[in-house]
Structure formats: C-alpha cells, structure tokens
Coordinates of C-alpha atoms and ligand atoms in Angstrom, one line a residue:
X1 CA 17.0 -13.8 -25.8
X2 CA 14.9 -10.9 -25.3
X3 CA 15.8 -8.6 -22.3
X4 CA 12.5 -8.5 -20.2
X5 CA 11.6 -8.6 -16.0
X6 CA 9.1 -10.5 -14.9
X7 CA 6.5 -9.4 -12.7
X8 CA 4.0 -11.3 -10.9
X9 CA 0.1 -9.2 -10.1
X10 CA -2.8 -10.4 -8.2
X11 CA -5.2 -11.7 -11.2
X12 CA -8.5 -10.4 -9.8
X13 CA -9.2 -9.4 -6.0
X14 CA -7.9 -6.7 -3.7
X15 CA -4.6 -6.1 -5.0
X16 CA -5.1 -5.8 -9.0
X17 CA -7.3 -2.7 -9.2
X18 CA -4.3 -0.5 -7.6
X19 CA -1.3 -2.9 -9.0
X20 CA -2.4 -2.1 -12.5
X21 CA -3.0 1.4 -11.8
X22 CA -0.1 1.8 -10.5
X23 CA 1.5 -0.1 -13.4
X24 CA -0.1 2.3 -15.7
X25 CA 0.9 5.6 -14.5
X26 CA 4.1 4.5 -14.6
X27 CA 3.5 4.7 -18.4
X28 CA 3.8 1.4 -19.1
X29 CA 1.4 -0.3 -21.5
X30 CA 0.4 -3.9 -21.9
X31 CA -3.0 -5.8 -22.9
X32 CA -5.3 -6.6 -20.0
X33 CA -7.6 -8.7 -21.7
X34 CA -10.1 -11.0 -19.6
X35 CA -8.3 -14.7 -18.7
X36 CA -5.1 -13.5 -19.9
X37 CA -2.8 -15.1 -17.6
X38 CA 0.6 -13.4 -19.3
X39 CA 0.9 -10.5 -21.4
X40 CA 3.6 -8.6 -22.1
X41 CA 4.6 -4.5 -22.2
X42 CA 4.8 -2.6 -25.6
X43 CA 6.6 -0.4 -24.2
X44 CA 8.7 -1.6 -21.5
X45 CA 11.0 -4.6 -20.8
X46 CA 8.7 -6.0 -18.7
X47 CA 6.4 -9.0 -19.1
X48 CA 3.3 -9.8 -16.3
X49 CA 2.0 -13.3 -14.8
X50 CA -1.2 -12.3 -13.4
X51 CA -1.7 -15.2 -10.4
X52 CA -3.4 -16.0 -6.9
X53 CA -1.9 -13.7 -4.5
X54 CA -0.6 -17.1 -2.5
X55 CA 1.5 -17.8 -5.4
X56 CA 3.3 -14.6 -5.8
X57 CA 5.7 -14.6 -3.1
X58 CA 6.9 -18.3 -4.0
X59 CA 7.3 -17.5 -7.5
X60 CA 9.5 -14.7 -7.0
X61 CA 11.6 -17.1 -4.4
X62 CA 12.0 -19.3 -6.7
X63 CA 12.5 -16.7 -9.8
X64 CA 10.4 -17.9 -12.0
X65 CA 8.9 -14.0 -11.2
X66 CA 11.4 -11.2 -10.4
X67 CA 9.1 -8.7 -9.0
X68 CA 5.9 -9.1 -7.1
X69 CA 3.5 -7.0 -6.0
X70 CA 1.7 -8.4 -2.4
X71 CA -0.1 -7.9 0.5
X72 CA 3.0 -8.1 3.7
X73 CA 0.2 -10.4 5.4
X74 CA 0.5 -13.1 2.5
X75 CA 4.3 -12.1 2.3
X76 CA 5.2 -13.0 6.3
X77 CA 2.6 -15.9 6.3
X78 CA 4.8 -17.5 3.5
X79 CA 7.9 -17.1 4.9
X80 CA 10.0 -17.0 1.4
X81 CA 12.8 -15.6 1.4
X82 CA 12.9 -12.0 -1.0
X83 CA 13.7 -8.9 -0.8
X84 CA 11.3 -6.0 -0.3
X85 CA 12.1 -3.1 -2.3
X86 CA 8.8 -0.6 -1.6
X87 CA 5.9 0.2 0.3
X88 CA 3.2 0.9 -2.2
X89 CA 0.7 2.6 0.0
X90 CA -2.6 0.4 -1.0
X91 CA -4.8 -2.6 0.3
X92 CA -4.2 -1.3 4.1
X93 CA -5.6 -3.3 6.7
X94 CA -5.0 -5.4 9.6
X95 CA -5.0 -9.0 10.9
X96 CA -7.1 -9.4 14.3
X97 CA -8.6 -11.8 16.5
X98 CA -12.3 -11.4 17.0
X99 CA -14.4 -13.4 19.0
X100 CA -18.3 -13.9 19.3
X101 CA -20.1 -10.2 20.1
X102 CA -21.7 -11.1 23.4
X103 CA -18.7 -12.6 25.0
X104 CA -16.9 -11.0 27.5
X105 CA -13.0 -10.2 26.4
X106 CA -10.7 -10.1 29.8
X107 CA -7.5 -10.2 27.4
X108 CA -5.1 -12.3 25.6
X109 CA -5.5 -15.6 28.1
X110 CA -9.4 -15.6 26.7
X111 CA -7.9 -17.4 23.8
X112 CA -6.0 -20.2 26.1
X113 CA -7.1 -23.3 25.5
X114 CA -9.8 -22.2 22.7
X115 CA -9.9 -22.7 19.1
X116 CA -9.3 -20.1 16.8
X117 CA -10.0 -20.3 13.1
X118 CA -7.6 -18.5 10.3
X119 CA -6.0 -18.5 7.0
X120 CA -3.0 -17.2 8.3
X121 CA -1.8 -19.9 11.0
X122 CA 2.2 -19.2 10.6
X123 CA 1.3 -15.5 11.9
X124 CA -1.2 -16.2 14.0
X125 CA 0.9 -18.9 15.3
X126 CA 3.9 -16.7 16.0
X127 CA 1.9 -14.3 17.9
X128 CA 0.3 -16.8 20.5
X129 CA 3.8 -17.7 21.0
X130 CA 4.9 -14.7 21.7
X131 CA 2.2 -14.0 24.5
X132 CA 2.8 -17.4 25.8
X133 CA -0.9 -18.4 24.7
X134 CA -1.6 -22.4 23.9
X135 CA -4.5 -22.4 21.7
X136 CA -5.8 -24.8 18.6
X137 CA -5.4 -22.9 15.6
X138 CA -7.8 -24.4 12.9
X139 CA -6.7 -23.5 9.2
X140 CA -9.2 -22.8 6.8
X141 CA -8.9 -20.9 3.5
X142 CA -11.6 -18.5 3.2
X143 CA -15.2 -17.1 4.7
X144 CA -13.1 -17.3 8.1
X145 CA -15.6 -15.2 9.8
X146 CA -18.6 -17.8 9.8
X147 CA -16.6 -20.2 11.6
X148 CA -17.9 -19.3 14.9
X149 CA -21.5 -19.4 14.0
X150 CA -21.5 -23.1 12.7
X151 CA -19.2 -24.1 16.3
X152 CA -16.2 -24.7 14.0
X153 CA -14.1 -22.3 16.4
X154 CA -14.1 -19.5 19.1
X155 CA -12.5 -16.8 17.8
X156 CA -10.8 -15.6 14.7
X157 CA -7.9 -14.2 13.1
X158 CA -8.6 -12.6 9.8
X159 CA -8.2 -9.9 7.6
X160 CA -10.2 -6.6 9.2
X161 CA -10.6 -3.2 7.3
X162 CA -13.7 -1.2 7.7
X163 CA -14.6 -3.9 10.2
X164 CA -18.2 -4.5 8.5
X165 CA -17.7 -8.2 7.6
X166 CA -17.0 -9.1 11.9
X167 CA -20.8 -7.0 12.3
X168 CA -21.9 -8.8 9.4
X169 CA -21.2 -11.7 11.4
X170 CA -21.7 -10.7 15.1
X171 CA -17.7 -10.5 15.6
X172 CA -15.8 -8.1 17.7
X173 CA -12.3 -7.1 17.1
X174 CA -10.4 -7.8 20.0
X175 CA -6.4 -7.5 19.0
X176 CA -4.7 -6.1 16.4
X177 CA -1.6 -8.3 15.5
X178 CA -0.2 -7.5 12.3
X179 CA -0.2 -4.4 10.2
X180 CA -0.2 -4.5 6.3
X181 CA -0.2 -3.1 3.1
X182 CA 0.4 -3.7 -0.5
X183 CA 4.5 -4.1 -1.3
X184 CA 7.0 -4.5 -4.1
X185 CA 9.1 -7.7 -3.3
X186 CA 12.2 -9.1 -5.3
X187 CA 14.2 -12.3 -5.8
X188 CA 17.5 -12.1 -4.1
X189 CA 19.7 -12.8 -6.9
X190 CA 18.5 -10.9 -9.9
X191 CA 21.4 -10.1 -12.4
X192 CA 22.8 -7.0 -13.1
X193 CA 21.2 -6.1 -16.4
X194 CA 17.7 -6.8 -14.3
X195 CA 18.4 -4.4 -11.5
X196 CA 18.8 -1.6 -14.0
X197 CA 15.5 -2.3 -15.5
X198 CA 13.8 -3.1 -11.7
X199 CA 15.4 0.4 -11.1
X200 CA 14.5 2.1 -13.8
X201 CA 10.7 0.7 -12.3
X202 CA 11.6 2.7 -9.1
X203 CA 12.4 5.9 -10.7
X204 CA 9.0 5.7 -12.5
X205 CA 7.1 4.3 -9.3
X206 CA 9.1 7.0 -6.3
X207 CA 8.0 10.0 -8.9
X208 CA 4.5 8.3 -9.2
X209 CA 3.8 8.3 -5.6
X210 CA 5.8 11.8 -4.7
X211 CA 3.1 13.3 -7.5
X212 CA 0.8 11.8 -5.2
X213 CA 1.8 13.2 -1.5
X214 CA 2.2 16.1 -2.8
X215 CA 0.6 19.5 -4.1
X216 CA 1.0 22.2 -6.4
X217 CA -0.1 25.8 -4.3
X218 CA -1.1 28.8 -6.0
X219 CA -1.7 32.1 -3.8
X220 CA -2.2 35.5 -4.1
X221 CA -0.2 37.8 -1.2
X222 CA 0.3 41.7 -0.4
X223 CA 4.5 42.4 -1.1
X224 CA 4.9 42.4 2.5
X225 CA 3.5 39.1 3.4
X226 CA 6.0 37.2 0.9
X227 CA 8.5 36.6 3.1
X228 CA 6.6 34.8 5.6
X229 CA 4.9 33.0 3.3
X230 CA 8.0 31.6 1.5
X231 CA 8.7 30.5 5.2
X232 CA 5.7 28.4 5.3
X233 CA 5.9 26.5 1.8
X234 CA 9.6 26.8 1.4
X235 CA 8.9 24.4 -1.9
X236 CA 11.4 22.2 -3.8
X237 CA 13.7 24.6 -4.2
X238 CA 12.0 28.1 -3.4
X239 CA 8.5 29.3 -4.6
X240 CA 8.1 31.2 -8.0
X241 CA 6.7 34.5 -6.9
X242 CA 5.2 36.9 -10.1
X243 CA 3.7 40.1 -9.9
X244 CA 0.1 40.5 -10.0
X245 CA -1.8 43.2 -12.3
X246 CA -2.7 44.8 -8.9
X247 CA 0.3 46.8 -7.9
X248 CA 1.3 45.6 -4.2
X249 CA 0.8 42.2 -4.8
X250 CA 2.1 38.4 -5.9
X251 CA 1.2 35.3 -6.7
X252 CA 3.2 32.7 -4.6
X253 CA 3.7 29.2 -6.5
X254 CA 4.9 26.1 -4.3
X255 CA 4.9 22.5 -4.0
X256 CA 4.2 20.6 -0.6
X257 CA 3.1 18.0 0.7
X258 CA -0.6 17.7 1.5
X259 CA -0.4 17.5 5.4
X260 CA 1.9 20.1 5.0
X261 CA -0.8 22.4 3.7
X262 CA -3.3 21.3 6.3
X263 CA -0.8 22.0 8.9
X264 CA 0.0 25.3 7.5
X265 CA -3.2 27.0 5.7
X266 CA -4.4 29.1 9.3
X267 CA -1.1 30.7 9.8
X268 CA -1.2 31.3 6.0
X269 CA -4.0 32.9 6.0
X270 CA -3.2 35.0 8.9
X271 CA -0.1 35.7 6.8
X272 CA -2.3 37.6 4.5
X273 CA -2.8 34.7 2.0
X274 CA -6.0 34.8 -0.2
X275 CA -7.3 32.8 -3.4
X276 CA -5.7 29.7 -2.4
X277 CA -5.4 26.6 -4.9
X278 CA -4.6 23.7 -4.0
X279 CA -3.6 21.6 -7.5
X280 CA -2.7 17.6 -7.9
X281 CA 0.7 16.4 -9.4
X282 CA 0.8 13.6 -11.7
X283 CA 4.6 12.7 -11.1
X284 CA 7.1 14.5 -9.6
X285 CA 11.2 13.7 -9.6
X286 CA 13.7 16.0 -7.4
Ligands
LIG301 N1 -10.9 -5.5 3.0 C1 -9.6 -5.3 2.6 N2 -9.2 -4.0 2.6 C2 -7.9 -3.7 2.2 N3 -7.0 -4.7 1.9 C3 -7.4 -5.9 1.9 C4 -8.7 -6.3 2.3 N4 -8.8 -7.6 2.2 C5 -7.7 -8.1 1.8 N5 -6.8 -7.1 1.6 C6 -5.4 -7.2 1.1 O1 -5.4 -7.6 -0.2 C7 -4.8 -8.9 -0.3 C8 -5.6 -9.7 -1.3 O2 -6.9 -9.9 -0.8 P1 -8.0 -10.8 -1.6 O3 -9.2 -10.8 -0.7 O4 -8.1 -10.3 -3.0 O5 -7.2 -12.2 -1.5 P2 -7.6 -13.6 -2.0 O6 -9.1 -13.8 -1.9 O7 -6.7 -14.5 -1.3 O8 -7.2 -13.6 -3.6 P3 -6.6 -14.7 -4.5 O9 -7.8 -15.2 -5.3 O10 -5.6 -13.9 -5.4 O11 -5.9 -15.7 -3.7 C9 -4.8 -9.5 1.1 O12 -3.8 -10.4 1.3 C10 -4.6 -8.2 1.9 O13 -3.2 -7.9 1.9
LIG302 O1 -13.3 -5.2 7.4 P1 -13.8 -5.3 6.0 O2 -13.8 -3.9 5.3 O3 -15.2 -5.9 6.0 O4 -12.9 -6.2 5.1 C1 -12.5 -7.5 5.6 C2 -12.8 -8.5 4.6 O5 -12.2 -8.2 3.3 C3 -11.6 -9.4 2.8 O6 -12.4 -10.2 2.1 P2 -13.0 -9.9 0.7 O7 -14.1 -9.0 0.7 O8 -11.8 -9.4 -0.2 O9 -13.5 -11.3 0.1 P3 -12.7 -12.7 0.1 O10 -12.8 -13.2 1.4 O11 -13.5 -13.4 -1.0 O12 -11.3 -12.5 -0.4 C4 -11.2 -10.2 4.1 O13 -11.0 -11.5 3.9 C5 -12.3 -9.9 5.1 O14 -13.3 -10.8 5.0
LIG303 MG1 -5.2 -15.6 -1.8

C-alpha cells in the first residue's frame, strides 16, 4: 500500500480559499478541478477529501481523515475528540448574541426566559450555563440572522465578522462568546510513519507562516549610527552590514517581525536611518 496522509478541506466556503493557499505554498501540488471530491498530491504523500466543514472534525475522529483543517467554532460545537496541532491564522471571527436593534440590552438576564436562534447550540448552550441563564435555544442550520424578523426567536447566536450581516438585518451585537479561527486538527492515534509525514507538513507550514510575520529590512546608515541600529533589528542572527560607495556609510540588512518594525521605525530614524525597505519573505526556517 501506498504511503499517503489524509487530509480533509472545506470544499467551497470560507475556509477553502486560504486552506488551499496555504496548501500550495507549502509546495505541494494536486489537481483542484471543479466537483472533485478527492484528488491526490504529485508531489507529496498526501491525498485530500474536500467536504462540508461539519464533516471534518468527525472524519478525522473517526480516521477516516488524519488531518483537518477547521474553523475552532465547528471544532468545539462537535465535541470530537482530536488533537489540535496549529493555529493557522485565517477565517477569524467571533460567535455573539445579537438581539433586535431597537431593544434595550440591560445584560446577560435579557436572554432569560427568551428564545434564541443558532447553529451552534452545544456552545451556545455551555455558555448560558455558565451565566446561570435558562433560555430556549432554537437550532437552525443557516440564514440564522432572519430569525428574529419572521418571530422565530429573540435573539441570536451566530457567526459575526465585519458585523454587516446583523445591520443587514437590524441586529446588534450584544456578547461576544467564543473566539475563532481556522486550525490544523489530528486524529489521536496516527502511526508512526504518519507523524513523520504530518511533521514534515509542519516544517513546511511553521516556515510558511514565519515568511509571513516577518520582514526583510534594507537601510542605509552613517558608520556611527550602526551600532544602535543593530540594537533595534538585532535580526536572526545579526544584520549583514556592507559598505556603501559613499565613504562613511552602510547598508544595514535584517529580518523582523512586522510589528517589530512599526514599533521601531521612529527611533530608527532618529538613529540616522534613511532609504528604508521594507521587503516580504516567502518562507523562512531558523
Ligand atoms: N464572515 C466570516 N469571516 C471569517 N470567518 C468566517 C466567516 N464566516 C464563517 N467563518 C469561518 O469559516 C467557517 C466556514 O464558514 P462557511 O460559511 O463557509 O461555512 P458553511 O456554510 O457551514 O460551509 P459548508 O458548506 O462547508 O458546511 C466557519 O465555521 C467559521 O469558522
Ligand atoms: O459579520 P459578517 O462579515 O457579515 O460575516 C458574518 C456572516 O458570514 C457568515 O456567512 P457567509 O457569508 O459565509 O454565508 P453562509 O451563511 O451561507 O455560510 C456567517 O454565517 C454570518 O452570516
Ligand atoms: Mg457547515
């Protein structure tokens, strides 16, 4: 038999764009054609299943997927048990209640006693246990945020990010209670000769994501600034400083991260630092 990991991707929606991206500058190639439901890498041991996002974290439960890639909302409202081996950084946003616009919000006990619409009742549930709130929770699988207009329920709890589907729909936000973003999950029991691959995957995917936090600087500085400057982007290991052509000065090379430069470009400045670039990194390994 063939040595190849499974993993399981969102198939279209919110996830797949930045799954597959990721995926890709990972340098791992595979066919993507439309309605594909399985294809497999030429150049890595790894095959996809490209499903409903509901599905992934059971599949990998059950291993009929090793790896997933899924929102931590759908992960914790499944309740399977696997392993999370990485945050990936994409499909950010929260789950909130929201209620009608017009209403008045005195707090958490607005929701006793009411009806609140959701597709996630397990987390939604959790949390009006955990303020000691006894409300109706009403499961439904989608278009969450019309249910107050047609009198189905109250309130909500759905997925919120720019927060322009609750205006859409004359909904305010009115708690956050869960926080989530796009993660790498695993089956509990993979075998050995799958872990190396799966780690193999996290060498690729760490450098990947490094390359992205950070940034290649490239400066020009008077010789006496140089030493202060080396203080403020102290680099991987130390910058590369080369002469210029114009006798008294350098050019300072570093990496950082780019807060880091954000942080730091004033007092760099001030340090004497001029002709500044600021360059992207496609992957970077320490
Ligand atoms: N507006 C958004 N901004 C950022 N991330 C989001 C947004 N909406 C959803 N997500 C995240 O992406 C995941 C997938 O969302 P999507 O809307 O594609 O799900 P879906 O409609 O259930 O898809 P499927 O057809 O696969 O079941 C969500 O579980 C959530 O983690
Ligand atoms: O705060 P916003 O930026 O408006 O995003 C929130 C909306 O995004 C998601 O739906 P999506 O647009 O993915 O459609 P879907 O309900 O068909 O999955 C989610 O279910 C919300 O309805
Ligand atoms: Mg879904």
């Amino acid at each position: 038999m063939e040595k190849i990991i499974r993993i399981a991707v969102q198939k279209s929606g919110r996830l797949s764009d930045d799954s597959l991206s990721l995926i890709k500058e990972c340098g791992i190639k595979f066919y993507n054609g439309t309605g594909k439901l399985k294809s497999t890498s030429t150049n890595f041991p790894i095959e996809f299943l490209f499903l409903r996002d509901d599905d992934i974290p059971g599949y990998v439960a059950d291993g009929v997927a090793d790896l997933g890639i899924v929102g931590e909302n759908e992960l914790v409202e499944k309740d399977k048990d696997v392993q999370v081996l990485k945050k990936l950084g994409f499909s950010k946003c929260r789950l909130s209640l929201a209620i009608p616009k017009g209403q008045n919000y005195p707090g958490i006990e607005y929701f006793e006693g009411k009806n609140i619409a959701t597709s996630y009742p397990k987390i939604l549930g959790d949390y009006l246990k955990s303020q000691n709130i006894n409300a109706e929770i009403h499961e439904i699988s989608g278009s969450v945020e019309i249910a107050p207009s047609i009198g189905l329920a109250e309130g909500i709890c759905d997925i919120v990010s720019s927060g322009s589907t609750l205006m859409m729909n004359g909904l305010k936000e009115v708690e956050e209670i869960f926080k989530s973003e796009a993660v790498l999950i695993s089956n509990q029991e993979l075998e050995d000769w799958k872990k190396e691959i799966v780690e193999k995957l996290l060498f690729r995917m760490n450098a990947v994501q490094k390359g992205k936090s950070n940034k290649y600087v490239l400066l020009n500085a008077p010789n006496e600034s140089i030493e202060k400057i080396i203080s403020l982007i102290p680099g991987m290991r130390s910058p590369t400083i080369l002469p210029l052509a114009q006798e008294g000065w350098s050019s300072v090379h570093s990496v950082l991260s780019e807060d880091q430069f954000w942080e730091n470009i004033e007092e760099l400045r001030a340090a004497g630092a001029e002709g500044i670039l600021v360059i992207p990194i496609e992957k970077m390994v320490i």
